[in-house]
Amino acid sequence: MTASTFDSPSQQPVPTPAREYQRSQLGGNNIFVGVIRSEIIKMRSLRSSWILSILSLVVFVGLAALSAWAIGAFMGEVTAAAESGEVPSEAAGPGLFNSMASSGWQMAVLLLAALAVINISSEFVTGAARTTFSATPRRWPVYWAKALLVAVVTFGVSLVGVILSALVVDPIAKNYGFSQDISSEAFQRQLWWMPFAVMAISLMSFGIAAIIRNAVGPIMTMVAVIFVLPGILSIFDNEILKNILDWLPSSLASVLMDQSMGMYDVEFWPAFFGMLAWAAVPLAVGAWLAQKRDV
């Protein structure tokens, strides 16, 4: 039986330092691009992501088609109501079909906001955050990779939703003797600023979910902010409550899409920065807490 021998120190095996080995093993996963790749795989593997995205497209197209049919079928009544002052004059006229493609955005944004909430809250609810943050101890790459992915997905799904809705609205409008002008300013505002508004509200939901660390609270918050609170505030004839209503996310989104019909006393650029603030503040607080709190 022979034993291995080394004739000189240069032939001795050089052990890899443990710390250097660990960095080389973890480094590929800790860089931001690697984390993004991992988060894409996670999102694609979640059945809820596909279901919510598809449902939001169905809502976009279905409500746009329903709205176009209703306006076309009752255009005479709508025009008469506008002439009598019962509804704003902007609510009547053939140009109204240029804004039909985004009719379902308020329902669809709840589904996409739920997608954003599940993307971050599932980490804490299932306990997967322990493994995720152990692999990436600095934590911020995971948080911002998730946020970036939510922004891209929600904007992209909304953009596709508007395009598909426009394809459905056009033949309905022509059936009633009207048309949809996709080159008009009204349509272009829906095409680009509605996805931006949906993305901002989804990121706001993402940030709230990171703060609360569950799914129910953020989703109920979105329902209250998008549907309940605007309806309650609009009942009261109070200047302070009116100012609050003007700066809610749904109101700012209507201004960006030019659908406010003069109801909100906010200009375009203040509405844009207001919408950014609604997204940025919860995102920043969520990022800070993700870094500071125990998993």
Tab-separated table of C-alpha atoms in Angstrom:
chain	number	residue	atom	x	y	z
A	1	MET	CA	0.000	0.000	0.000
A	2	THR	CA	1.528	3.285	-1.024
A	3	ALA	CA	0.945	6.763	0.346
A	4	SER	CA	0.896	9.966	-1.655
A	5	THR	CA	3.985	12.105	-1.083
A	6	PHE	CA	4.935	15.634	-2.076
A	7	ASP	CA	8.554	16.337	-2.905
A	8	SER	CA	8.446	20.104	-2.344
A	9	PRO	CA	6.249	22.741	-0.677
A	10	SER	CA	5.177	23.983	-4.122
A	11	GLN	CA	3.428	20.661	-4.696
A	12	GLN	CA	1.371	20.946	-1.510
A	13	PRO	CA	-2.379	21.546	-2.127
A	14	VAL	CA	-3.392	25.105	-1.295
A	15	PRO	CA	-6.668	25.167	0.649
A	16	THR	CA	-9.243	27.741	-0.349
A	17	PRO	CA	-9.979	30.146	2.507
A	18	ALA	CA	-13.454	29.512	3.862
A	19	ARG	CA	-14.493	33.165	3.660
A	20	GLU	CA	-13.342	33.542	0.072
A	21	TYR	CA	-15.124	30.321	-0.842
A	22	GLN	CA	-18.391	31.529	0.617
A	23	ARG	CA	-18.187	34.827	-1.216
A	24	SER	CA	-17.542	33.070	-4.502
A	25	GLN	CA	-20.484	30.770	-3.928
A	26	LEU	CA	-22.935	33.464	-2.863
A	27	GLY	CA	-21.722	36.309	-4.998
A	28	GLY	CA	-23.536	35.229	-8.153
A	29	ASN	CA	-26.835	35.214	-6.300
A	30	ASN	CA	-26.254	38.444	-4.384
A	31	ILE	CA	-25.702	40.756	-7.337
A	32	PHE	CA	-28.845	42.626	-8.336
A	33	VAL	CA	-29.196	40.977	-11.752
A	34	GLY	CA	-28.988	37.548	-10.169
A	35	VAL	CA	-31.639	38.452	-7.617
A	36	ILE	CA	-33.920	39.750	-10.361
A	37	ARG	CA	-33.510	36.474	-12.215
A	38	SER	CA	-34.440	34.553	-9.083
A	39	GLU	CA	-37.517	36.724	-8.483
A	40	ILE	CA	-38.680	36.244	-12.070
A	41	ILE	CA	-38.542	32.485	-11.559
A	42	LYS	CA	-40.506	32.841	-8.319
A	43	MET	CA	-43.229	34.959	-9.893
A	44	ARG	CA	-43.553	32.680	-12.913
A	45	SER	CA	-43.904	29.667	-10.630
A	46	LEU	CA	-46.796	31.209	-8.692
A	47	ARG	CA	-50.129	30.222	-10.180
A	48	SER	CA	-51.755	33.264	-8.573
A	49	SER	CA	-49.577	35.601	-10.660
A	50	TRP	CA	-50.888	34.106	-13.896
A	51	ILE	CA	-54.482	33.974	-12.687
A	52	LEU	CA	-54.534	37.597	-11.518
A	53	SER	CA	-52.840	38.845	-14.698
A	54	ILE	CA	-55.271	36.987	-16.962
A	55	LEU	CA	-58.283	38.061	-14.897
A	56	SER	CA	-57.189	41.689	-15.077
A	57	LEU	CA	-57.037	41.458	-18.878
A	58	VAL	CA	-60.516	39.941	-18.919
A	59	VAL	CA	-61.770	42.792	-16.730
A	60	PHE	CA	-60.118	45.403	-18.943
A	61	VAL	CA	-61.660	44.031	-22.124
A	62	GLY	CA	-65.031	43.056	-20.650
A	63	LEU	CA	-65.790	46.381	-18.960
A	64	ALA	CA	-64.538	48.356	-21.970
A	65	ALA	CA	-66.871	46.400	-24.257
A	66	LEU	CA	-69.783	46.814	-21.852
A	67	SER	CA	-69.159	50.556	-21.520
A	68	ALA	CA	-68.887	51.024	-25.282
A	69	TRP	CA	-72.144	49.126	-25.826
A	70	ALA	CA	-73.956	51.119	-23.138
A	71	ILE	CA	-72.768	54.475	-24.469
A	72	GLY	CA	-73.596	53.530	-28.049
A	73	ALA	CA	-77.044	52.199	-27.187
A	74	PHE	CA	-77.986	55.142	-24.993
A	75	MET	CA	-76.084	57.969	-26.673
A	76	GLY	CA	-79.327	59.875	-27.283
A	77	GLU	CA	-80.219	59.844	-23.598
A	78	VAL	CA	-76.674	60.742	-22.585
A	79	THR	CA	-76.606	63.687	-24.995
A	80	ALA	CA	-79.951	64.950	-23.700
A	81	ALA	CA	-78.717	64.681	-20.110
A	82	ALA	CA	-75.559	66.623	-21.018
A	83	GLU	CA	-77.592	69.357	-22.727
A	84	SER	CA	-79.831	69.698	-19.672
A	85	GLY	CA	-76.822	69.863	-17.341
A	86	GLU	CA	-77.568	66.621	-15.521
A	87	VAL	CA	-74.162	65.251	-16.495
A	88	PRO	CA	-70.966	67.047	-17.568
A	89	SER	CA	-70.820	67.984	-21.244
A	90	GLU	CA	-67.625	65.918	-21.565
A	91	ALA	CA	-69.742	62.807	-20.881
A	92	ALA	CA	-71.460	63.090	-24.277
A	93	GLY	CA	-70.325	63.246	-27.871
A	94	PRO	CA	-68.669	60.852	-30.306
A	95	GLY	CA	-65.217	61.596	-28.868
A	96	LEU	CA	-66.237	59.704	-25.751
A	97	PHE	CA	-65.285	56.430	-27.440
A	98	ASN	CA	-61.664	57.546	-27.450
A	99	SER	CA	-61.638	57.038	-23.674
A	100	MET	CA	-63.507	53.731	-23.537
A	101	ALA	CA	-60.437	51.484	-23.621
A	102	SER	CA	-59.573	52.228	-19.994
A	103	SER	CA	-63.100	51.841	-18.598
A	104	GLY	CA	-62.180	48.829	-16.475
A	105	TRP	CA	-59.030	50.184	-14.885
A	106	GLN	CA	-60.453	50.634	-11.362
A	107	MET	CA	-61.495	46.989	-11.155
A	108	ALA	CA	-58.349	45.719	-12.856
A	109	VAL	CA	-56.063	47.712	-10.546
A	110	LEU	CA	-57.417	45.783	-7.557
A	111	LEU	CA	-56.375	42.514	-9.174
A	112	LEU	CA	-52.923	43.809	-10.075
A	113	ALA	CA	-52.514	45.382	-6.644
A	114	ALA	CA	-53.330	41.969	-5.179
A	115	LEU	CA	-50.597	40.492	-7.369
A	116	ALA	CA	-48.146	43.041	-5.942
A	117	VAL	CA	-49.248	42.298	-2.385
A	118	ILE	CA	-48.899	38.531	-2.778
A	119	ASN	CA	-45.450	38.958	-4.319
A	120	ILE	CA	-44.010	40.344	-1.069
A	121	SER	CA	-46.412	39.136	1.647
A	122	SER	CA	-46.071	35.470	0.655
A	123	GLU	CA	-42.408	35.639	1.693
A	124	PHE	CA	-43.381	36.418	5.287
A	125	VAL	CA	-46.593	34.381	5.507
A	126	THR	CA	-44.910	31.171	4.324
A	127	GLY	CA	-41.630	31.796	6.118
A	128	ALA	CA	-39.701	31.777	2.842
A	129	ALA	CA	-38.199	35.155	3.788
A	130	ARG	CA	-35.777	33.380	6.140
A	131	THR	CA	-34.266	31.446	3.261
A	132	THR	CA	-34.406	34.413	0.870
A	133	PHE	CA	-32.684	36.825	3.242
A	134	SER	CA	-30.171	34.200	4.356
A	135	ALA	CA	-29.055	33.861	0.737
A	136	THR	CA	-29.000	37.661	0.370
A	137	PRO	CA	-28.172	39.079	3.814
A	138	ARG	CA	-28.195	42.697	2.653
A	139	ARG	CA	-31.930	42.302	1.886
A	140	TRP	CA	-32.324	45.475	-0.187
A	141	PRO	CA	-31.560	43.726	-3.517
A	142	VAL	CA	-34.436	41.298	-2.889
A	143	TYR	CA	-36.868	44.065	-1.925
A	144	TRP	CA	-36.099	46.323	-4.862
A	145	ALA	CA	-35.913	43.438	-7.328
A	146	LYS	CA	-39.439	42.460	-6.284
A	147	ALA	CA	-40.600	46.074	-6.587
A	148	LEU	CA	-39.038	46.429	-10.036
A	149	LEU	CA	-40.675	43.219	-11.206
A	150	VAL	CA	-44.059	44.372	-9.884
A	151	ALA	CA	-43.655	47.689	-11.724
A	152	VAL	CA	-42.793	46.029	-15.035
A	153	VAL	CA	-45.539	43.398	-14.830
A	154	THR	CA	-48.337	45.749	-13.765
A	155	PHE	CA	-47.411	48.384	-16.345
A	156	GLY	CA	-47.082	45.755	-19.080
A	157	VAL	CA	-50.344	43.978	-18.290
A	158	SER	CA	-52.195	47.312	-18.161
A	159	LEU	CA	-50.723	48.414	-21.471
A	160	VAL	CA	-51.769	45.143	-23.103
A	161	GLY	CA	-55.188	45.541	-21.502
A	162	VAL	CA	-55.704	48.969	-23.075
A	163	ILE	CA	-54.624	47.737	-26.501
A	164	LEU	CA	-56.905	44.684	-26.380
A	165	SER	CA	-59.773	46.846	-25.126
A	166	ALA	CA	-59.286	49.297	-27.982
A	167	LEU	CA	-59.485	46.442	-30.481
A	168	VAL	CA	-62.833	45.438	-28.956
A	169	VAL	CA	-64.247	48.968	-28.592
A	170	ASP	CA	-63.602	49.966	-32.215
A	171	PRO	CA	-66.106	47.596	-33.919
A	172	ILE	CA	-68.710	48.352	-31.233
A	173	ALA	CA	-68.360	52.091	-31.839
A	174	LYS	CA	-68.626	51.602	-35.608
A	175	ASN	CA	-71.759	49.513	-35.123
A	176	TYR	CA	-73.455	52.599	-33.662
A	177	GLY	CA	-72.104	54.971	-36.288
A	178	PHE	CA	-69.174	56.310	-34.262
A	179	SER	CA	-65.432	55.753	-34.333
A	180	GLN	CA	-62.445	55.466	-32.054
A	181	ASP	CA	-59.510	57.707	-32.959
A	182	ILE	CA	-56.358	56.066	-31.579
A	183	SER	CA	-54.275	59.090	-32.620
A	184	SER	CA	-56.347	61.454	-30.463
A	185	GLU	CA	-54.910	62.978	-27.317
A	186	ALA	CA	-57.672	61.353	-25.248
A	187	PHE	CA	-56.736	57.845	-26.398
A	188	GLN	CA	-53.005	58.456	-25.988
A	189	ARG	CA	-53.603	59.620	-22.416
A	190	GLN	CA	-55.374	56.319	-21.692
A	191	LEU	CA	-52.704	54.295	-23.462
A	192	TRP	CA	-49.740	55.565	-21.439
A	193	TRP	CA	-50.970	57.224	-18.255
A	194	MET	CA	-53.449	54.575	-17.191
A	195	PRO	CA	-50.698	51.893	-17.007
A	196	PHE	CA	-48.555	54.394	-15.091
A	197	ALA	CA	-51.363	54.981	-12.577
A	198	VAL	CA	-51.969	51.235	-12.177
A	199	MET	CA	-48.242	50.675	-11.681
A	200	ALA	CA	-48.033	53.419	-9.031
A	201	ILE	CA	-51.026	52.074	-7.096
A	202	SER	CA	-49.616	48.535	-7.303
A	203	LEU	CA	-46.268	49.738	-5.930
A	204	MET	CA	-48.103	51.537	-3.133
A	205	SER	CA	-49.821	48.229	-2.318
A	206	PHE	CA	-46.461	46.465	-2.422
A	207	GLY	CA	-45.002	48.932	0.076
A	208	ILE	CA	-47.984	48.623	2.439
A	209	ALA	CA	-47.721	44.826	2.271
A	210	ALA	CA	-44.032	45.049	3.187
A	211	ILE	CA	-44.979	47.166	6.204
A	212	ILE	CA	-47.911	45.040	7.412
A	213	ARG	CA	-46.460	41.688	6.286
A	214	ASN	CA	-49.767	40.082	5.346
A	215	ALA	CA	-52.068	40.038	2.336
A	216	VAL	CA	-55.483	40.915	3.763
A	217	GLY	CA	-54.636	44.329	5.222
A	218	PRO	CA	-53.104	45.867	2.078
A	219	ILE	CA	-55.866	44.546	-0.196
A	220	MET	CA	-58.577	45.933	2.089
A	221	THR	CA	-56.687	49.229	2.179
A	222	MET	CA	-56.759	49.387	-1.608
A	223	VAL	CA	-60.488	48.670	-1.686
A	224	ALA	CA	-61.054	51.485	0.803
A	225	VAL	CA	-58.817	53.979	-1.003
A	226	ILE	CA	-60.042	53.225	-4.536
A	227	PHE	CA	-63.767	52.675	-3.929
A	228	VAL	CA	-65.012	53.409	-0.411
A	229	LEU	CA	-63.220	56.618	0.571
A	230	PRO	CA	-63.927	58.578	-2.657
A	231	GLY	CA	-67.623	57.755	-2.392
A	232	ILE	CA	-67.822	58.842	1.247
A	233	LEU	CA	-65.876	62.084	0.767
A	234	SER	CA	-67.931	63.091	-2.280
A	235	ILE	CA	-71.115	63.109	-0.175
A	236	PHE	CA	-70.033	65.988	2.067
A	237	ASP	CA	-69.927	69.612	0.967
A	238	ASN	CA	-66.784	70.496	2.878
A	239	GLU	CA	-63.714	72.235	1.493
A	240	ILE	CA	-61.215	70.218	3.530
A	241	LEU	CA	-62.791	66.901	2.546
A	242	LYS	CA	-62.948	68.096	-1.062
A	243	ASN	CA	-59.190	68.765	-1.012
A	244	ILE	CA	-58.565	65.292	0.409
A	245	LEU	CA	-60.720	63.790	-2.342
A	246	ASP	CA	-58.758	65.688	-4.996
A	247	TRP	CA	-55.496	64.057	-3.878
A	248	LEU	CA	-56.618	60.455	-3.554
A	249	PRO	CA	-54.877	58.041	-5.972
A	250	SER	CA	-58.047	57.368	-7.975
A	251	SER	CA	-58.647	61.115	-8.406
A	252	LEU	CA	-55.065	61.768	-9.502
A	253	ALA	CA	-55.279	58.868	-11.947
A	254	SER	CA	-58.435	60.399	-13.467
A	255	VAL	CA	-56.588	63.688	-13.927
A	256	LEU	CA	-53.639	61.953	-15.615
A	257	MET	CA	-56.003	60.127	-17.970
A	258	ASP	CA	-58.048	63.297	-18.571
A	259	GLN	CA	-61.194	61.606	-17.247
A	260	SER	CA	-61.852	63.936	-14.320
A	261	MET	CA	-64.411	66.029	-16.261
A	262	GLY	CA	-63.498	69.034	-14.131
A	263	MET	CA	-64.375	67.269	-10.859
A	264	TYR	CA	-60.898	67.625	-9.310
A	265	ASP	CA	-59.006	70.862	-8.848
A	266	VAL	CA	-55.586	69.412	-9.688
A	267	GLU	CA	-53.420	70.064	-12.751
A	268	PHE	CA	-51.538	67.394	-14.678
A	269	TRP	CA	-48.018	67.736	-13.238
A	270	PRO	CA	-49.095	68.078	-9.601
A	271	ALA	CA	-51.197	64.944	-10.176
A	272	PHE	CA	-48.156	63.170	-11.624
A	273	PHE	CA	-45.921	63.988	-8.655
A	274	GLY	CA	-48.767	63.246	-6.244
A	275	MET	CA	-49.123	59.783	-7.742
A	276	LEU	CA	-45.374	59.260	-7.426
A	277	ALA	CA	-45.565	60.250	-3.758
A	278	TRP	CA	-48.361	57.741	-3.083
A	279	ALA	CA	-46.040	55.016	-4.403
A	280	ALA	CA	-42.703	56.274	-3.070
A	281	VAL	CA	-43.590	56.793	0.603
A	282	PRO	CA	-44.875	53.246	1.351
A	283	LEU	CA	-42.061	51.791	-0.770
A	284	ALA	CA	-39.404	53.687	1.187
A	285	VAL	CA	-40.907	52.805	4.580
A	286	GLY	CA	-41.258	49.165	3.536
A	287	ALA	CA	-37.622	49.066	2.389
A	288	TRP	CA	-36.411	50.539	5.681
A	289	LEU	CA	-38.450	48.088	7.771
A	290	ALA	CA	-37.353	45.141	5.624
A	291	GLN	CA	-33.772	46.069	6.443
A	292	LYS	CA	-34.291	46.701	10.154
A	293	ARG	CA	-36.868	44.171	11.361
A	294	ASP	CA	-36.303	40.523	12.160
A	295	VAL	CA	-37.678	38.074	9.619
